[in-house]
Amino acid sequence: MKIDVGFSVLMGFISGVLMCYFFGKKTILKKHFKILKKARDKAKNIISIAEIDGESIKNKKIIYAKKKVLELKLKYDRNILSREREITNIENQTKKKNKRLYREIDIYFKKNNRLETQIYEYEKKYKIFNKKQKEFENLYKKQIKILEKISNYSSEEAKNELINSLKEDAKIKAQSYIKNIIEESQLNAKTEAKKIIINTIQRLSTEQSVENSISIFNIESDDIKGRIIGKEGRNIRTLEKATGVEIIVDDTPKSVLLSCFNPIRREIARLSLHKLVIDGRINPAKIEEIVAKTEKQIEEEIIEIGKKSIIDLDIHGIHPELIKIIGKMRYRSSYGQNLLQHSREVANISSILASELGLNAKLAKRAGLLHDIGKIPENESELSHAILGMQWAEKYGENIDVCNAIGSHHNEIEMKVLISPIVQISDSISGSRPGARKNSFESYSKRLKNLENIALSFNGVNKAFAIQAGRELRVLVESKKINDEKIFQLSYDITEKIKNEMTYPGQIKVTVIRETRAVQIAR
């Protein structure tokens, strides 16, 4: 009984659960159908909106595409128009060229027609000339036959007789002619030689400077002189010992004299003094250090000067030792003339003379540059500078012709090549130019002193100065002795005395100056 009740309860529970499930499912399905309907409606709305937006985008794209097509069409039309214009211009130019060509062709054919006419006329004249020539030959043969009958000589015998007589006459005339040619050629050779030398000198324009054995070292104040001398003269003695230069410190304001016949030592002393004064520390140790550095600097400069000289003259393959000797020439002088400047000038003159005469100009230039290397001896030698220079050139592998030109330029050995006399002539030309050497400078200095002495010989002259290389003389007179009226007479008298007593180039301007000064001292 209990079992039946339990079963019925279980069945009731199961049936209740099933009923709840079916009713709940139905309710859920209804809700789902509502959601799906709403989703479908929303999707339809989205699709309709999307279709509307798509249409508007499509229309916009179509409008943009049409606009682009129009722009491209306009651009294309413009290009076509510009090309059509270019084609039109080209066609017009072609037409003009064609017209010009047709004209030229017409002119050409007209000329050809004229030429053909002229050729025809010339051919006609040539035929007439040939005909006349044949007639002349026949007539000539007839005349020869007539002459042979009259003279009883054949044409060959007559020719031989005539040739023999002409030979004798020609010999006499030829001998006379040859004699005249030889005499004329000798005169012309002298004239041509003078012309070549004059042209060579005119092609060179070199400044001349006279060297001396004293350099002046300028200082800012006389206080430095005491520092240069040093305590008990130690500094100056050290400097003189290190450089081999005599240093003269006297009463001359703001200057120190450096005296030495060796320009290289003098230059070392000058540069060393300059460095010491700038540095301010002048003592024996510093002097030795500075002098050693300066000597090294000058050695480097000598090599650079030598290299620059051979580069400027376009000379190659010179031995390094000879380059050093060439650089040292810058610090040497020959009769007051700078040796490097003189050697470069001789090289240029030799090159020009050799080229004028059709010789080896480069070899002549090389010999001209090296001709005075014997004047730079490292040690004293008993040989002359020409022979010593020749030996050095041989030692350092120079050409035989160059060595002969160096050794013979003072006629100490025989001249064996043509460039030897050229170098000798060039050396003479360079050394004898006005102002080149010391003897010319001395005569120039003497002329200036004579000018000043002439002015000082007149009464009332206080001072006289020759200025502008002797082209002007300034005369200062005492105002108490010479008044304003007398200065004109004085200038005339000085001018007349200069004319009568002196020989000078150009003209000399005489200026007489008279001034009055009133000086008072306020105490």
Tab-separated table of N, CA and C in Angstrom, residues 181-307:
chain	number	residue	atom	x	y	z
A	181	ILE	N	128.564	87.766	-102.089
A	181	ILE	CA	127.689	87.081	-101.119
A	181	ILE	C	128.416	86.870	-99.792
A	182	ILE	N	129.697	86.465	-99.864
A	182	ILE	CA	130.474	86.232	-98.637
A	182	ILE	C	130.621	87.510	-97.835
A	183	GLU	N	130.955	88.603	-98.535
A	183	GLU	CA	131.118	89.893	-97.844
A	183	GLU	C	129.799	90.348	-97.225
A	184	GLU	N	128.730	90.189	-98.001
A	184	GLU	CA	127.406	90.606	-97.502
A	184	GLU	C	126.971	89.747	-96.319
A	185	SER	N	127.248	88.424	-96.396
A	185	SER	CA	126.851	87.523	-95.307
A	185	SER	C	127.606	87.843	-94.021
A	186	GLN	N	128.900	88.251	-94.161
A	186	GLN	CA	129.667	88.631	-92.972
A	186	GLN	C	129.075	89.859	-92.302
A	187	LEU	N	128.691	90.834	-93.132
A	187	LEU	CA	128.061	92.044	-92.577
A	187	LEU	C	126.719	91.704	-91.938
A	188	ASN	N	125.939	90.870	-92.648
A	188	ASN	CA	124.620	90.496	-92.119
A	188	ASN	C	124.738	89.672	-90.843
A	189	ALA	N	125.782	88.828	-90.768
A	189	ALA	CA	125.969	87.993	-89.563
A	189	ALA	C	126.172	88.867	-88.340
A	190	LYS	N	126.997	89.926	-88.494
A	190	LYS	CA	127.221	90.839	-87.367
A	190	LYS	C	125.928	91.542	-86.972
A	191	THR	N	125.197	91.998	-88.004
A	191	THR	CA	123.923	92.706	-87.737
A	191	THR	C	122.931	91.774	-87.049
A	192	GLU	N	122.815	90.537	-87.586
A	192	GLU	CA	121.870	89.581	-87.009
A	192	GLU	C	122.247	89.213	-85.580
A	193	ALA	N	123.556	89.050	-85.314
A	193	ALA	CA	124.012	88.735	-83.954
A	193	ALA	C	123.622	89.844	-82.987
A	194	LYS	N	123.818	91.113	-83.441
A	194	LYS	CA	123.431	92.251	-82.594
A	194	LYS	C	121.933	92.249	-82.347
A	195	LYS	N	121.166	91.951	-83.406
A	195	LYS	CA	119.699	91.928	-83.266
A	195	LYS	C	119.273	90.875	-82.261
A	196	ILE	N	119.875	89.680	-82.356
A	196	ILE	CA	119.510	88.576	-81.442
A	196	ILE	C	119.800	88.960	-79.999
A	197	ILE	N	120.985	89.565	-79.761
A	197	ILE	CA	121.364	89.952	-78.396
A	197	ILE	C	120.433	91.046	-77.875
A	198	ILE	N	120.122	92.037	-78.747
A	198	ILE	CA	119.228	93.133	-78.329
A	198	ILE	C	117.841	92.600	-78.017
A	199	ASN	N	117.323	91.713	-78.895
A	199	ASN	CA	115.997	91.125	-78.651
A	199	ASN	C	115.977	90.321	-77.357
A	200	THR	N	117.070	89.606	-77.095
A	200	THR	CA	117.170	88.810	-75.861
A	200	THR	C	117.121	89.707	-74.634
A	201	ILE	N	117.879	90.807	-74.672
A	201	ILE	CA	117.907	91.738	-73.531
A	201	ILE	C	116.536	92.376	-73.341
A	202	GLN	N	115.887	92.745	-74.464
A	202	GLN	CA	114.578	93.400	-74.367
A	202	GLN	C	113.511	92.463	-73.815
A	203	ARG	N	113.655	91.166	-74.063
A	203	ARG	CA	112.662	90.207	-73.576
A	203	ARG	C	112.779	89.939	-72.094
A	204	LEU	N	113.853	90.384	-71.478
A	204	LEU	CA	114.040	90.192	-70.037
A	204	LEU	C	113.868	91.515	-69.320
A	205	SER	N	113.122	91.461	-68.233
A	205	SER	CA	112.949	92.658	-67.403
A	205	SER	C	113.134	92.245	-65.956
A	206	THR	N	114.372	92.373	-65.475
A	206	THR	CA	114.695	91.905	-64.115
A	206	THR	C	115.155	93.064	-63.263
A	207	GLU	N	114.579	93.175	-62.075
A	207	GLU	CA	115.027	94.221	-61.143
A	207	GLU	C	116.406	93.865	-60.603
A	208	GLN	N	117.239	94.872	-60.498
A	208	GLN	CA	118.589	94.647	-59.979
A	208	GLN	C	118.686	95.205	-58.567
A	209	SER	N	119.404	94.498	-57.718
A	209	SER	CA	119.613	94.988	-56.356
A	209	SER	C	121.054	94.729	-55.956
A	210	VAL	N	121.626	95.635	-55.247
A	210	VAL	CA	123.023	95.516	-54.833
A	210	VAL	C	123.072	95.032	-53.389
A	211	GLU	N	123.841	93.981	-53.155
A	211	GLU	CA	123.976	93.422	-51.812
A	211	GLU	C	125.103	94.138	-51.068
A	212	ASN	N	125.041	94.145	-49.763
A	212	ASN	CA	126.138	94.705	-48.967
A	212	ASN	C	126.453	93.761	-47.814
A	213	SER	N	127.383	94.147	-47.002
A	213	SER	CA	127.835	93.236	-45.931
A	213	SER	C	127.310	93.644	-44.563
A	214	ILE	N	126.332	94.560	-44.512
A	214	ILE	CA	125.796	95.026	-43.222
A	214	ILE	C	124.274	94.955	-43.268
A	215	SER	N	123.663	94.438	-42.199
A	215	SER	CA	122.207	94.451	-42.036
A	215	SER	C	121.865	95.295	-40.820
A	216	ILE	N	120.759	95.988	-40.897
A	216	ILE	CA	120.296	96.818	-39.774
A	216	ILE	C	119.112	96.116	-39.137
A	217	PHE	N	119.218	95.847	-37.823
A	217	PHE	CA	118.117	95.237	-37.084
A	217	PHE	C	117.430	96.328	-36.270
A	218	ASN	N	116.193	96.620	-36.603
A	218	ASN	CA	115.447	97.691	-35.927
A	218	ASN	C	114.795	97.165	-34.654
A	219	ILE	N	114.837	97.994	-33.621
A	219	ILE	CA	114.221	97.631	-32.337
A	219	ILE	C	113.255	98.737	-31.919
A	220	GLU	N	112.303	98.383	-31.042
A	220	GLU	CA	111.259	99.337	-30.658
A	220	GLU	C	111.791	100.432	-29.736
A	221	SER	N	112.695	100.069	-28.856
A	221	SER	CA	113.242	101.066	-27.919
A	221	SER	C	114.693	100.715	-27.595
A	222	ASP	N	115.423	101.712	-27.118
A	222	ASP	CA	116.843	101.512	-26.794
A	222	ASP	C	117.049	100.673	-25.535
A	223	ASP	N	115.970	100.418	-24.778
A	223	ASP	CA	116.099	99.572	-23.568
A	223	ASP	C	116.485	98.136	-23.937
A	224	ILE	N	116.057	97.727	-25.131
A	224	ILE	CA	116.334	96.340	-25.551
A	224	ILE	C	117.830	96.145	-25.784
A	225	LYS	N	118.546	97.234	-26.139
A	225	LYS	CA	119.988	97.127	-26.390
A	225	LYS	C	120.720	96.556	-25.178
A	226	GLY	N	120.319	97.013	-23.985
A	226	GLY	CA	120.948	96.524	-22.756
A	226	GLY	C	120.713	95.040	-22.555
A	227	ARG	N	119.497	94.589	-22.902
A	227	ARG	CA	119.181	93.167	-22.742
A	227	ARG	C	119.942	92.334	-23.772
A	228	ILE	N	120.148	92.898	-24.978
A	228	ILE	CA	120.916	92.180	-26.010
A	228	ILE	C	122.377	92.030	-25.565
A	229	ILE	N	122.926	93.118	-24.963
A	229	ILE	CA	124.333	93.069	-24.490
A	229	ILE	C	124.467	92.108	-23.314
A	230	GLY	N	123.532	92.173	-22.371
A	230	GLY	CA	123.541	91.269	-21.222
A	230	GLY	C	124.548	91.703	-20.155
A	231	LYS	N	124.512	90.976	-19.061
A	231	LYS	CA	125.402	91.283	-17.946
A	231	LYS	C	126.853	91.013	-18.350
A	232	GLU	N	127.678	92.081	-18.233
A	232	GLU	CA	129.088	92.028	-18.585
A	232	GLU	C	129.313	91.561	-20.035
A	233	GLY	N	128.292	91.782	-20.896
A	233	GLY	CA	128.409	91.469	-22.332
A	233	GLY	C	128.315	89.987	-22.660
A	234	ARG	N	127.730	89.190	-21.747
A	234	ARG	CA	127.675	87.741	-21.974
A	234	ARG	C	126.762	87.389	-23.159
A	235	ASN	N	125.579	88.056	-23.230
A	235	ASN	CA	124.611	87.729	-24.292
A	235	ASN	C	125.174	88.016	-25.675
A	236	ILE	N	125.770	89.191	-25.835
A	236	ILE	CA	126.273	89.578	-27.152
A	236	ILE	C	127.463	88.711	-27.570
A	237	ARG	N	128.290	88.327	-26.620
A	237	ARG	CA	129.427	87.451	-26.931
A	237	ARG	C	128.937	86.070	-27.369
A	238	THR	N	127.924	85.555	-26.647
A	238	THR	CA	127.343	84.243	-27.013
A	238	THR	C	126.737	84.286	-28.407
A	239	LEU	N	126.029	85.388	-28.685
A	239	LEU	CA	125.378	85.543	-29.994
A	239	LEU	C	126.411	85.628	-31.118
A	240	GLU	N	127.476	86.397	-30.894
A	240	GLU	CA	128.538	86.528	-31.904
A	240	GLU	C	129.250	85.193	-32.121
A	241	LYS	N	129.481	84.464	-31.034
A	241	LYS	CA	130.161	83.170	-31.131
A	241	LYS	C	129.295	82.143	-31.858
A	242	ALA	N	127.988	82.153	-31.579
A	242	ALA	CA	127.071	81.161	-32.175
A	242	ALA	C	126.815	81.431	-33.655
A	243	THR	N	126.767	82.708	-34.036
A	243	THR	CA	126.418	83.051	-35.426
A	243	THR	C	127.615	83.392	-36.296
A	244	GLY	N	128.754	83.818	-35.663
A	244	GLY	CA	129.913	84.247	-36.447
A	244	GLY	C	129.712	85.613	-37.061
A	245	VAL	N	128.858	86.425	-36.462
A	245	VAL	CA	128.531	87.765	-36.974
A	245	VAL	C	128.935	88.797	-35.927
A	246	GLU	N	129.501	89.907	-36.396
A	246	GLU	CA	129.841	90.996	-35.477
A	246	GLU	C	128.600	91.846	-35.240
A	247	ILE	N	128.223	91.996	-33.963
A	247	ILE	CA	127.021	92.763	-33.605
A	247	ILE	C	127.475	94.085	-32.999
A	248	ILE	N	127.097	95.182	-33.668
A	248	ILE	CA	127.532	96.523	-33.249
A	248	ILE	C	126.354	97.239	-32.608
A	249	VAL	N	126.474	97.500	-31.316
A	249	VAL	CA	125.442	98.241	-30.577
A	249	VAL	C	126.051	99.596	-30.212
A	250	ASP	N	125.674	100.639	-30.955
A	250	ASP	CA	126.254	101.968	-30.715
A	250	ASP	C	125.146	102.956	-30.362
A	251	ASP	N	125.425	104.239	-30.583
A	251	ASP	CA	124.459	105.283	-30.217
A	251	ASP	C	123.356	105.483	-31.251
A	252	THR	N	123.388	104.724	-32.337
A	252	THR	CA	122.336	104.860	-33.359
A	252	THR	C	120.998	104.492	-32.734
A	253	PRO	N	120.022	105.402	-32.784
A	253	PRO	CA	118.746	105.140	-32.085
A	253	PRO	C	117.947	104.010	-32.734
A	254	LYS	N	117.403	103.137	-31.873
A	254	LYS	CA	116.474	102.071	-32.258
A	254	LYS	C	117.000	101.164	-33.369
A	255	SER	N	118.283	100.886	-33.365
A	255	SER	CA	118.840	99.972	-34.373
A	255	SER	C	120.121	99.325	-33.873
A	256	VAL	N	120.356	98.102	-34.370
A	256	VAL	CA	121.565	97.338	-34.069
A	256	VAL	C	122.155	96.902	-35.404
A	257	LEU	N	123.465	97.066	-35.584
A	257	LEU	CA	124.118	96.705	-36.838
A	257	LEU	C	124.669	95.286	-36.759
A	258	LEU	N	124.421	94.503	-37.855
A	258	LEU	CA	124.954	93.146	-37.961
A	258	LEU	C	125.932	93.148	-39.129
A	259	SER	N	127.216	92.917	-38.842
A	259	SER	CA	128.250	93.011	-39.871
A	259	SER	C	128.901	91.644	-40.104
A	260	CYS	N	128.834	91.178	-41.395
A	260	CYS	CA	129.466	89.918	-41.761
A	260	CYS	C	129.451	89.793	-43.280
A	261	PHE	N	130.532	89.266	-43.854
A	261	PHE	CA	130.581	89.109	-45.304
A	261	PHE	C	129.832	87.865	-45.772
A	262	ASN	N	129.431	87.005	-44.835
A	262	ASN	CA	128.644	85.819	-45.187
A	262	ASN	C	127.164	86.128	-44.969
A	263	PRO	N	126.387	86.310	-46.059
A	263	PRO	CA	124.971	86.701	-45.900
A	263	PRO	C	124.131	85.665	-45.172
A	264	ILE	N	124.505	84.374	-45.269
A	264	ILE	CA	123.718	83.338	-44.587
A	264	ILE	C	123.851	83.494	-43.078
A	265	ARG	N	125.095	83.695	-42.622
A	265	ARG	CA	125.285	83.922	-41.177
A	265	ARG	C	124.567	85.181	-40.721
A	266	ARG	N	124.655	86.226	-41.569
A	266	ARG	CA	124.014	87.495	-41.201
A	266	ARG	C	122.497	87.332	-41.073
A	267	GLU	N	121.915	86.544	-41.984
A	267	GLU	CA	120.472	86.295	-41.939
A	267	GLU	C	120.104	85.470	-40.711
A	268	ILE	N	120.942	84.470	-40.369
A	268	ILE	CA	120.689	83.666	-39.151
A	268	ILE	C	120.719	84.556	-37.923
A	269	ALA	N	121.694	85.469	-37.870
A	269	ALA	CA	121.808	86.384	-36.723
A	269	ALA	C	120.595	87.301	-36.639
A	270	ARG	N	120.149	87.814	-37.797
A	270	ARG	CA	119.002	88.745	-37.805
A	270	ARG	C	117.738	88.043	-37.324
A	271	LEU	N	117.466	86.840	-37.876
A	271	LEU	CA	116.262	86.105	-37.472
A	271	LEU	C	116.331	85.679	-36.008
A	272	SER	N	117.515	85.271	-35.559
A	272	SER	CA	117.669	84.856	-34.150
A	272	SER	C	117.401	86.035	-33.218
A	273	LEU	N	117.956	87.206	-33.542
A	273	LEU	CA	117.702	88.410	-32.733
A	273	LEU	C	116.216	88.733	-32.693
A	274	HIS	N	115.575	88.628	-33.859
A	274	HIS	CA	114.133	88.928	-33.941
A	274	HIS	C	113.345	87.996	-33.016
A	275	LYS	N	113.659	86.700	-33.057
A	275	LYS	CA	112.950	85.729	-32.215
A	275	LYS	C	113.224	85.970	-30.737
A	276	LEU	N	114.470	86.303	-30.396
A	276	LEU	CA	114.824	86.549	-28.997
A	276	LEU	C	114.100	87.773	-28.444
A	277	VAL	N	114.020	88.825	-29.253
A	277	VAL	CA	113.345	90.061	-28.796
A	277	VAL	C	111.860	89.794	-28.585
A	278	ILE	N	111.244	89.019	-29.500
A	278	ILE	CA	109.814	88.693	-29.357
A	278	ILE	C	109.594	87.820	-28.130
A	279	ASP	N	110.478	86.827	-27.931
A	279	ASP	CA	110.343	85.914	-26.779
A	279	ASP	C	110.567	86.643	-25.457
A	280	GLY	N	111.507	87.576	-25.433
A	280	GLY	CA	111.776	88.360	-24.218
A	280	GLY	C	112.822	87.754	-23.299
A	281	ARG	N	113.039	86.441	-23.408
A	281	ARG	CA	114.037	85.781	-22.550
A	281	ARG	C	115.371	85.736	-23.284
A	282	ILE	N	116.255	86.680	-22.978
A	282	ILE	CA	117.550	86.739	-23.660
A	282	ILE	C	118.636	86.341	-22.660
A	283	ASN	N	119.130	85.116	-22.828
A	283	ASN	CA	120.214	84.603	-21.987
A	283	ASN	C	121.038	83.636	-22.835
A	284	PRO	N	122.279	83.305	-22.427
A	284	PRO	CA	123.145	82.455	-23.258
A	284	PRO	C	122.513	81.133	-23.687
A	285	ALA	N	121.822	80.448	-22.786
A	285	ALA	CA	121.214	79.149	-23.119
A	285	ALA	C	120.129	79.312	-24.191
A	286	LYS	N	119.293	80.350	-23.985
A	286	LYS	CA	118.203	80.603	-24.949
A	286	LYS	C	118.773	81.019	-26.304
A	287	ILE	N	119.841	81.798	-26.294
A	287	ILE	CA	120.472	82.254	-27.541
A	287	ILE	C	120.954	81.051	-28.353
A	288	GLU	N	121.647	80.117	-27.688
A	288	GLU	CA	122.160	78.929	-28.389
A	288	GLU	C	121.014	78.085	-28.963
A	289	GLU	N	119.934	77.958	-28.177
A	289	GLU	CA	118.775	77.189	-28.636
A	289	GLU	C	118.137	77.841	-29.870
A	290	ILE	N	117.913	79.164	-29.793
A	290	ILE	CA	117.266	79.891	-30.898
A	290	ILE	C	118.144	79.856	-32.152
A	291	VAL	N	119.445	80.048	-31.991
A	291	VAL	CA	120.360	80.048	-33.146
A	291	VAL	C	120.351	78.681	-33.831
A	292	ALA	N	120.346	77.606	-33.028
A	292	ALA	CA	120.320	76.242	-33.599
A	292	ALA	C	119.038	76.025	-34.405
A	293	LYS	N	117.890	76.457	-33.855
A	293	LYS	CA	116.611	76.325	-34.570
A	293	LYS	C	116.606	77.162	-35.854
A	294	THR	N	117.157	78.367	-35.774
A	294	THR	CA	117.187	79.262	-36.939
A	294	THR	C	118.073	78.695	-38.045
A	295	GLU	N	119.220	78.105	-37.651
A	295	GLU	CA	120.102	77.479	-38.647
A	295	GLU	C	119.370	76.366	-39.399
A	296	LYS	N	118.597	75.570	-38.655
A	296	LYS	CA	117.825	74.494	-39.282
A	296	LYS	C	116.765	75.069	-40.221
A	297	GLN	N	116.122	76.152	-39.763
A	297	GLN	CA	115.096	76.809	-40.576
A	297	GLN	C	115.694	77.361	-41.879
A	298	ILE	N	116.873	77.989	-41.774
A	298	ILE	CA	117.526	78.559	-42.964
A	298	ILE	C	117.923	77.448	-43.937
A	299	GLU	N	118.399	76.302	-43.413
A	299	GLU	CA	118.750	75.160	-44.272
A	299	GLU	C	117.537	74.680	-45.063
A	300	GLU	N	116.383	74.584	-44.377
A	300	GLU	CA	115.150	74.172	-45.056
A	300	GLU	C	114.739	75.203	-46.110
A	301	GLU	N	114.887	76.490	-45.767
A	301	GLU	CA	114.550	77.551	-46.720
A	301	GLU	C	115.457	77.503	-47.948
A	302	ILE	N	116.735	77.203	-47.740
A	302	ILE	CA	117.699	77.110	-48.847
A	302	ILE	C	117.257	76.028	-49.835
A	303	ILE	N	116.854	74.866	-49.307
A	303	ILE	CA	116.396	73.771	-50.178
A	303	ILE	C	115.134	74.178	-50.924
A	304	GLU	N	114.198	74.833	-50.224
A	304	GLU	CA	112.951	75.288	-50.857
A	304	GLU	C	113.230	76.306	-51.957
A	305	ILE	N	114.158	77.248	-51.697
A	305	ILE	CA	114.524	78.258	-52.708
A	305	ILE	C	115.119	77.581	-53.937
A	306	GLY	N	116.008	76.587	-53.712
A	306	GLY	CA	116.604	75.845	-54.824
A	306	GLY	C	115.552	75.127	-55.656
A	307	LYS	N	114.618	74.448	-54.964
A	307	LYS	CA	113.547	73.729	-55.671
A	307	LYS	C	112.663	74.688	-56.460
